[in-house]
Short mmCIF file of C-alpha atoms in Angstrom, two decimals:
data_model
loop_
_atom_site.label_atom_id
_atom_site.label_comp_id
_atom_site.label_asym_id
_atom_site.label_seq_id
_atom_site.Cartn_x
_atom_site.Cartn_y
_atom_site.Cartn_z
CA UNK U 360 143.81 91.47 124.07
CA UNK U 361 142.67 89.95 120.78
CA UNK U 362 140.88 92.01 118.12
CA UNK U 363 137.66 89.95 118.36
CA UNK U 364 137.31 90.85 122.05
CA UNK U 365 138.14 94.50 121.31
CA UNK U 366 135.38 94.71 118.68
CA UNK U 367 132.67 92.67 120.40
CA UNK U 368 129.35 94.39 121.09
CA UNK U 369 128.92 95.85 124.55
CA UNK U 370 126.51 93.90 126.77
CA UNK U 371 127.44 95.17 130.24
CA UNK U 372 127.56 98.43 132.20
CA UNK U 373 130.88 99.93 133.20
CA UNK U 374 132.48 103.24 134.16
CA UNK U 375 134.33 104.99 131.32
CA UNK U 376 136.83 107.39 132.84
CA UNK U 377 137.79 108.89 129.47
CA UNK U 378 134.36 110.50 129.10
CA UNK U 379 133.54 110.47 132.83
CA UNK U 380 130.30 108.55 132.32
CA UNK U 381 128.72 105.13 132.69
CA UNK U 382 128.40 103.13 129.49
CA UNK U 383 126.08 100.33 128.46
CA UNK U 384 124.74 98.65 125.33
CA UNK U 385 123.41 100.88 122.54
CA UNK U 386 120.43 99.57 120.59
CA UNK U 387 121.89 100.53 117.18
CA UNK U 388 125.45 99.35 117.85
CA UNK U 389 124.96 95.93 116.24
CA UNK U 390 124.28 97.62 112.89
CA UNK U 391 126.45 100.73 113.22
CA UNK U 392 129.64 98.93 114.20
CA UNK U 393 129.47 96.65 111.15
CA UNK U 394 128.94 99.62 108.82
CA UNK U 395 131.90 101.51 110.31
CA UNK U 396 134.20 98.47 110.11
CA UNK U 397 133.18 97.76 106.50
CA UNK U 398 133.83 101.40 105.63
CA UNK U 399 137.29 101.19 107.21
CA UNK U 400 138.06 98.01 105.25
CA UNK U 401 136.88 99.53 101.95
CA UNK U 402 138.93 102.67 102.55
CA UNK U 403 141.98 100.54 103.41
CA UNK U 404 141.50 98.59 100.16
CA UNK U 405 141.70 101.84 98.21
CA UNK U 406 144.85 102.99 100.01
CA UNK U 407 143.19 105.07 102.74
CA UNK U 408 141.53 104.00 105.94
CA UNK U 409 142.26 104.42 109.60
CA UNK U 410 145.30 102.19 110.07
CA UNK U 411 145.86 98.45 110.29
CA UNK U 412 145.01 98.27 114.00
CA UNK U 413 141.67 100.11 113.67
CA UNK U 414 139.07 99.02 116.23
CA UNK U 415 135.56 100.44 116.58
CA UNK U 416 133.11 99.91 119.44
CA UNK U 417 129.93 101.74 120.29
CA UNK U 418 127.93 102.15 123.48
CA UNK U 419 125.39 104.44 125.11
CA UNK U 420 126.59 106.70 127.89
CA UNK U 421 124.87 107.92 131.03
CA UNK U 422 125.69 110.43 133.76
CA UNK U 423 124.31 108.15 136.48
CA UNK U 424 125.10 104.51 137.17
CA UNK U 425 121.47 103.58 137.92
CA UNK U 426 120.33 104.99 134.55
CA UNK U 427 122.87 102.79 132.76
CA UNK U 428 121.67 99.68 134.60
CA UNK U 429 117.96 100.52 134.20
CA UNK U 430 118.29 101.14 130.46
CA UNK U 431 120.36 97.99 129.97
CA UNK U 432 117.72 95.95 131.82
CA UNK U 433 114.92 97.48 129.72
CA UNK U 434 116.82 96.71 126.49
CA UNK U 435 117.19 93.11 127.66
CA UNK U 436 113.46 92.84 128.38
CA UNK U 437 112.64 94.45 125.01
CA UNK U 438 114.94 92.01 123.21
CA UNK U 439 113.38 89.07 125.02
CA UNK U 440 109.84 90.20 124.15
CA UNK U 441 110.66 90.87 120.49
CA UNK U 442 112.43 87.54 119.99
CA UNK U 443 109.78 85.32 121.58
CA UNK U 444 106.06 84.63 121.09
CA UNK U 445 105.42 87.32 123.71
CA UNK U 446 105.61 89.89 120.90
CA UNK U 447 102.11 88.81 119.76
CA UNK U 448 100.74 89.68 123.20
CA UNK U 449 102.53 93.04 123.35
CA UNK U 450 101.96 94.17 119.73
CA UNK U 451 98.43 95.60 120.23
CA UNK U 452 99.81 97.96 122.92
CA UNK U 453 102.57 99.37 120.70
CA UNK U 454 102.28 102.22 118.24
CA UNK U 455 101.18 101.06 114.82
CA UNK U 456 102.67 102.22 111.49
CA UNK U 457 101.77 105.86 110.96
CA UNK U 458 101.42 106.54 114.71
CA UNK U 459 104.88 108.00 115.30
CA UNK U 460 105.73 110.79 117.72
CA UNK U 461 103.98 114.16 117.66
CA UNK U 462 105.54 117.16 115.94
CA UNK U 463 106.31 118.66 119.38
CA UNK U 464 108.19 115.51 120.43
CA UNK U 465 110.13 115.42 117.14
CA UNK U 466 111.04 119.11 117.48
CA UNK U 467 112.17 118.85 121.12
CA UNK U 468 114.44 115.83 120.66
CA UNK U 469 118.21 115.88 120.24
CA UNK U 470 121.22 113.62 120.04
CA UNK U 471 124.81 113.88 121.21
CA UNK U 472 127.57 111.39 120.39
CA UNK U 473 130.97 111.39 122.04
CA UNK U 474 133.59 109.86 119.77
CA UNK U 475 136.86 108.91 121.44
CA UNK U 476 139.80 108.26 119.13
CA UNK U 477 143.01 106.71 120.40
CA UNK U 478 146.02 106.85 118.08
CA UNK U 479 148.64 104.15 117.78
CA UNK U 480 150.87 106.39 119.92
CA UNK U 481 148.25 106.24 122.72
CA UNK U 482 147.13 109.86 122.44
CA UNK U 483 143.39 110.39 122.71
CA UNK U 484 141.06 113.01 121.27
CA UNK U 485 137.35 113.29 121.93
CA UNK U 486 134.91 114.67 119.39
CA UNK U 487 131.24 115.57 119.73
CA UNK U 488 128.64 115.05 117.01
CA UNK U 489 125.25 116.55 117.89
CA UNK U 490 122.02 117.86 116.46
CA UNK U 491 118.51 118.88 117.37
CA UNK U 492 115.34 116.99 116.55
CA UNK U 493 114.20 113.46 117.32
CA UNK U 494 117.06 111.11 116.32
CA UNK U 495 114.73 108.38 115.05
CA UNK U 496 112.71 110.61 112.78
CA UNK U 497 114.01 114.14 112.12
CA UNK U 498 117.75 113.49 112.31
CA UNK U 499 117.59 110.19 110.42
CA UNK U 500 115.64 111.86 107.61
CA UNK U 501 118.33 114.58 107.43
CA UNK U 502 121.00 111.88 107.12
CA UNK U 503 119.11 110.06 104.36
CA UNK U 504 118.27 113.21 102.38
CA UNK U 505 121.77 114.67 102.65
CA UNK U 506 123.25 111.30 101.62
CA UNK U 507 121.07 111.30 98.50
CA UNK U 508 121.99 114.91 97.72
CA UNK U 509 125.68 114.05 98.18
CA UNK U 510 125.33 111.46 95.41
CA UNK U 511 123.67 114.01 93.13
CA UNK U 512 126.29 116.69 93.78
CA UNK U 513 129.99 116.89 93.03
CA UNK U 514 130.92 113.35 91.97
CA UNK U 515 134.61 114.21 91.71
CA UNK U 516 134.72 115.00 95.44
CA UNK U 517 133.25 111.65 96.50
CA UNK U 518 135.73 109.02 97.73
CA UNK U 519 136.88 107.04 94.70
CA UNK U 520 135.41 109.52 92.22
CA UNK U 521 132.78 108.94 89.57
CA UNK U 522 133.74 105.36 88.62
CA UNK U 523 133.75 104.00 92.18
CA UNK U 524 130.80 101.81 93.08
CA UNK U 525 129.55 98.71 94.78
CA UNK U 526 128.03 98.19 98.21
CA UNK U 527 129.55 101.17 99.98
CA UNK U 528 129.19 102.79 103.39
CA UNK U 529 128.80 106.47 104.28
CA UNK U 530 132.55 106.83 104.84
CA UNK U 531 133.66 104.90 101.75
CA UNK U 532 131.00 106.25 99.39
CA UNK U 533 130.23 109.77 100.62
CA UNK U 534 133.10 110.83 102.90
CA UNK U 535 133.70 114.51 103.53
CA UNK U 536 130.98 115.52 101.06
CA UNK U 537 128.35 114.12 103.45
CA UNK U 538 130.02 115.67 106.51
CA UNK U 539 129.89 119.12 104.88
CA UNK U 540 126.25 118.67 103.85
CA UNK U 541 125.30 117.57 107.39
CA UNK U 542 127.04 120.62 108.85
CA UNK U 543 124.97 122.83 106.54
CA UNK U 544 121.71 121.45 108.04
CA UNK U 545 122.68 121.86 111.69
CA UNK U 546 124.58 118.68 112.54
CA UNK U 547 127.62 119.74 114.55
CA UNK U 548 131.06 118.05 114.52
CA UNK U 549 133.47 119.53 117.08
CA UNK U 550 136.56 118.58 119.03
CA UNK U 551 135.71 118.30 122.74
CA UNK U 552 137.83 120.62 124.84
#
């Protein structure tokens, strides 16, 4: 299979036996996958990285097949509405700037990512990244704040050191410093047993 097909964004629903779940498109994958691949390329340029055959794909996962299909259909409808003149009709019914979720909704939210890594030898390991709080508001603000604090902290521990710069990604610019900061504010990174 060619690398372009291996890295293409997911648009369909399918069973993933590795994580025993149904997978479908993830709304943030189009941005996230490009950031991860750029980070891998920048790390490879500096003598690190994840290996010459590195491939990264991202999808949402669901315990039930019908949930995967329903969510995929809703994402398709949302995309159609946003990309056509229909958005003008729908806009008045959507939340306006400053009308985000309530504090209770932000406090009760959570996220859980399953990360499956397959080595060149074919061995697989699954990792879980998780945290509490609404992913779109509370967790994202933690990521942004801890990224900024990583830049203000120990420059020598950042990938590339003090003189490294340019248009970097979290992995190529912040690395383990960011991971440690995120752990300190309740974001968990664990190997799945």
